[in-house]
Coordinates of C-alpha atoms in Angstrom, one line a residue:
I14 CA 0.0 0.0 0.0
F15 CA 1.4 3.4 -0.9
D16 CA -0.1 6.4 0.9
I17 CA 0.4 9.6 -1.2
S18 CA -0.2 11.7 2.0
E19 CA 3.3 10.7 3.1
V20 CA 4.8 12.4 0.0
D21 CA 5.7 16.1 0.3
N22 CA 3.8 16.3 3.6
A23 CA 0.4 16.2 1.9
A24 CA -2.6 17.1 4.1
P25 CA -4.0 14.1 6.0
D26 CA -7.5 14.9 4.9
N27 CA -6.6 14.1 1.3
H28 CA -5.5 10.5 1.2
Y29 CA -4.9 8.5 -1.9
I30 CA -4.1 4.9 -1.3
Y31 CA -2.9 2.6 -4.1
Q32 CA -2.3 -1.1 -4.1
L33 CA 1.0 -1.1 -5.9
P34 CA 4.3 -2.9 -5.5
V35 CA 6.4 -0.5 -3.4
D36 CA 9.6 -1.3 -5.2
A37 CA 8.1 -0.1 -8.5
L38 CA 7.8 3.4 -7.1
S39 CA 11.5 3.4 -5.9
I40 CA 10.4 4.0 -2.3
R41 CA 12.5 2.5 0.4
S42 CA 11.9 2.1 4.2
S43 CA 13.4 4.7 6.5
S44 CA 16.1 2.2 7.5
A45 CA 17.5 1.9 4.0
S46 CA 20.6 3.9 3.2
S47 CA 20.3 7.1 1.2
P48 CA 16.6 6.9 0.5
P49 CA 15.6 8.8 -2.6
S50 CA 13.5 12.0 -2.4
V51 CA 10.3 11.6 -4.4
S52 CA 8.0 14.5 -5.1
R53 CA 4.2 14.2 -5.2
S54 CA 4.1 14.8 -9.0
E55 CA 7.0 12.3 -9.6
A56 CA 5.2 9.6 -7.5
I57 CA 2.0 10.1 -9.6
R58 CA 4.0 10.0 -12.8
Q59 CA 5.7 6.7 -11.8
M60 CA 2.4 5.2 -10.8
T61 CA 0.6 6.0 -14.0
S62 CA 3.5 4.8 -16.1
L63 CA 3.1 1.3 -14.6
F64 CA -0.3 1.0 -16.2
A65 CA -0.6 3.2 -19.2
P66 CA 1.5 4.4 -22.1
A67 CA 2.5 8.0 -22.2
S68 CA -0.3 8.9 -24.5
L69 CA -2.9 8.0 -21.8
L70 CA -1.3 9.8 -18.9
S71 CA -3.3 13.0 -19.3
A72 CA -6.5 10.9 -19.0
T73 CA -5.2 8.8 -16.0
I74 CA -3.9 11.5 -13.7
P75 CA -7.2 13.2 -13.1
L76 CA -8.7 9.9 -12.0
L77 CA -5.9 9.4 -9.5
L78 CA -6.5 12.9 -8.1
K79 CA -10.2 12.4 -7.6
P80 CA -11.0 13.4 -3.9
N81 CA -12.3 10.8 -1.5
A82 CA -16.0 10.2 -1.8
A83 CA -16.5 11.1 1.8
H84 CA -15.9 14.7 0.9
A85 CA -19.3 14.8 -0.8
M86 CA -20.9 15.3 2.6
Y87 CA -19.2 18.7 2.9
E88 CA -20.2 20.0 -0.6
N89 CA -21.8 23.5 -0.6
A90 CA -21.1 24.0 3.1
P91 CA -20.7 27.7 4.0
S92 CA -18.0 29.1 6.2
R93 CA -18.0 27.9 9.8
P94 CA -20.2 29.9 12.2
D95 CA -18.5 32.2 14.7
S96 CA -19.6 30.2 17.8
G97 CA -16.4 28.2 18.0
P98 CA -15.9 24.8 19.7
V99 CA -17.8 23.8 22.8
K100 CA -16.3 21.5 25.4
L101 CA -18.6 19.4 27.5
P102 CA -17.8 18.3 31.1
S103 CA -17.1 14.7 29.9
G104 CA -14.3 15.9 27.6
V105 CA -16.3 15.7 24.4
T106 CA -15.8 18.8 22.2
Y107 CA -18.0 19.7 19.3
E108 CA -18.0 22.5 16.7
D109 CA -20.7 23.2 14.1
L110 CA -19.2 23.3 10.6
R111 CA -22.5 24.2 9.1
P112 CA -25.6 25.2 11.0
G113 CA -28.8 23.2 10.3
T114 CA -32.3 24.6 9.8
G115 CA -34.5 21.6 10.5
D116 CA -35.6 19.7 13.6
V117 CA -33.4 19.7 16.6
V118 CA -31.7 16.5 17.8
S119 CA -32.4 15.8 21.5
E120 CA -32.3 12.8 23.8
G121 CA -34.9 10.1 23.0
K122 CA -35.2 11.2 19.3
R123 CA -34.4 8.7 16.5
V124 CA -31.9 10.3 14.2
N125 CA -30.3 9.5 10.8
I126 CA -26.8 10.7 10.2
Q127 CA -24.2 10.6 7.5
W128 CA -20.7 10.4 9.0
V129 CA -17.0 10.5 8.4
L130 CA -14.6 8.9 11.0
K131 CA -11.0 10.1 11.4
R132 CA -8.2 9.9 13.9
S133 CA -7.1 12.9 15.8
N134 CA -4.3 13.6 13.3
G135 CA -6.9 13.8 10.5
Y136 CA -6.2 10.4 9.1
Y137 CA -9.3 9.1 7.3
V138 CA -10.7 5.8 8.7
D139 CA -14.2 5.2 7.2
S140 CA -17.5 6.9 6.3
S141 CA -21.1 6.2 5.4
E142 CA -20.4 7.5 1.9
R143 CA -17.8 4.7 1.4
N144 CA -20.5 2.3 2.4
D145 CA -23.0 3.2 -0.2
G146 CA -24.3 6.2 1.7
V147 CA -26.3 4.1 4.1
P148 CA -27.1 6.3 7.1
F149 CA -26.4 5.4 10.7
I150 CA -29.7 5.3 12.6
F151 CA -29.9 5.3 16.3
T152 CA -31.9 6.6 19.3
V153 CA -30.1 9.5 21.0
G154 CA -29.2 8.5 24.6
D155 CA -29.4 4.7 24.0
P156 CA -26.0 3.3 25.0
K157 CA -26.5 0.2 22.8
G158 CA -27.1 2.3 19.7
A159 CA -24.3 4.8 19.5
I160 CA -20.9 5.4 21.2
A161 CA -21.2 7.6 24.3
G162 CA -19.3 10.6 22.7
L163 CA -21.7 10.7 19.8
N164 CA -24.8 10.5 22.1
E165 CA -23.5 13.5 23.9
G166 CA -22.0 15.5 21.1
I167 CA -24.9 15.3 18.7
Q168 CA -27.5 16.8 21.0
G169 CA -28.6 20.3 20.0
M170 CA -27.7 20.2 16.4
S171 CA -30.4 20.6 13.7
V172 CA -31.2 18.6 10.6
G173 CA -29.2 19.7 7.6
G174 CA -26.3 20.8 9.8
I175 CA -22.8 19.3 9.9
R176 CA -21.0 19.0 13.3
R177 CA -17.5 17.9 14.2
I178 CA -17.4 15.9 17.4
I179 CA -14.0 15.2 19.0
I180 CA -14.3 12.2 21.3
P181 CA -11.8 10.9 23.9
P182 CA -11.1 7.2 23.4
G183 CA -12.8 6.4 26.7
L184 CA -16.1 7.6 25.2
S185 CA -15.8 5.9 21.8
Y186 CA -15.3 2.2 20.9
V187 CA -14.7 0.9 24.4
E188 CA -17.0 -2.2 23.6
G189 CA -15.1 -3.0 20.4
V190 CA -15.8 -2.5 16.7
E191 CA -17.7 -5.6 15.9
D192 CA -20.9 -5.1 13.9
D193 CA -23.3 -5.5 16.9
K194 CA -21.5 -2.9 19.0
P195 CA -22.4 0.8 19.5
G196 CA -21.7 2.7 16.3
P197 CA -21.1 4.0 13.8
V198 CA -18.9 1.0 13.4
P199 CA -16.3 1.1 10.6
E200 CA -16.7 -1.5 7.9
G201 CA -14.0 -3.9 6.7
F202 CA -10.8 -5.3 8.2
G203 CA -8.6 -2.3 7.6
P204 CA -10.8 0.4 9.2
K205 CA -11.7 -1.9 12.1
Q206 CA -8.0 -2.6 12.8
R207 CA -7.2 1.1 12.8
M208 CA -9.7 1.8 15.5
R209 CA -8.5 -1.3 17.5
R210 CA -5.0 0.1 17.5
V211 CA -6.3 3.4 18.8
M212 CA -8.2 1.7 21.6
T213 CA -5.4 -0.7 22.6
L214 CA -2.2 1.3 22.0
L215 CA -3.1 4.9 21.9
K216 CA -6.1 5.3 24.3
D217 CA -3.9 6.7 27.1
V218 CA -1.8 9.0 24.9
P219 CA -2.5 12.7 25.8
G220 CA -4.4 14.4 23.0
E221 CA -5.4 11.2 21.2
S222 CA -9.1 11.3 20.2
I223 CA -11.6 10.3 17.6
L224 CA -12.9 12.8 15.1
L225 CA -16.5 12.2 14.0
D226 CA -18.1 14.5 11.4
V227 CA -21.8 14.0 11.3
K228 CA -24.6 15.4 9.2
A229 CA -28.1 15.0 10.6
T230 CA -30.5 14.1 7.8
R231 CA -33.6 13.1 9.7
V232 CA -35.1 13.3 13.2
Q233 CA -38.2 11.4 14.4

């Protein structure tokens, strides 16, 4: 797996992962002597040259640079409101990226959300968009439905709004990431393993947290 975000210090929000033989890109581990310096543009050129003749490069490169599908959730979002982040007594922090105009989410309500899950360093883990846009549906306040930090951080937002919830590990996937556990649970082996590492190796690291961007689409 080659992660383009590791080249030229690319922003962690824009990850492009390719299943390629690493040797083909002339990338070596940090322990190798005199590792070559590879620019972002050079890495893309080498990747495309593995699969297409030069005449097709101009058609291939835009496909490689297509943003992650999870970014669709943020389309047409205006500037952030001036209210700033709010920290709750539990340690959960939230900030509205876009205010909603619909029904307000409150305890006991059944809510549908689209979501994007990241680590505290911005590293993308999973999203509802990657899983065919199927919303996560739960009753607010039900500990068997959603992780504790989501149950707390979502209250007060309105339908149509987007909120970033920063959750301490102790209020996230403490019961695990199996499909029957409080969610939203990441899908697939890779995303699940990333969250397991956070919960087992990084949960006591100062500043480590779970970033959950949620868009409320329906409240009942």
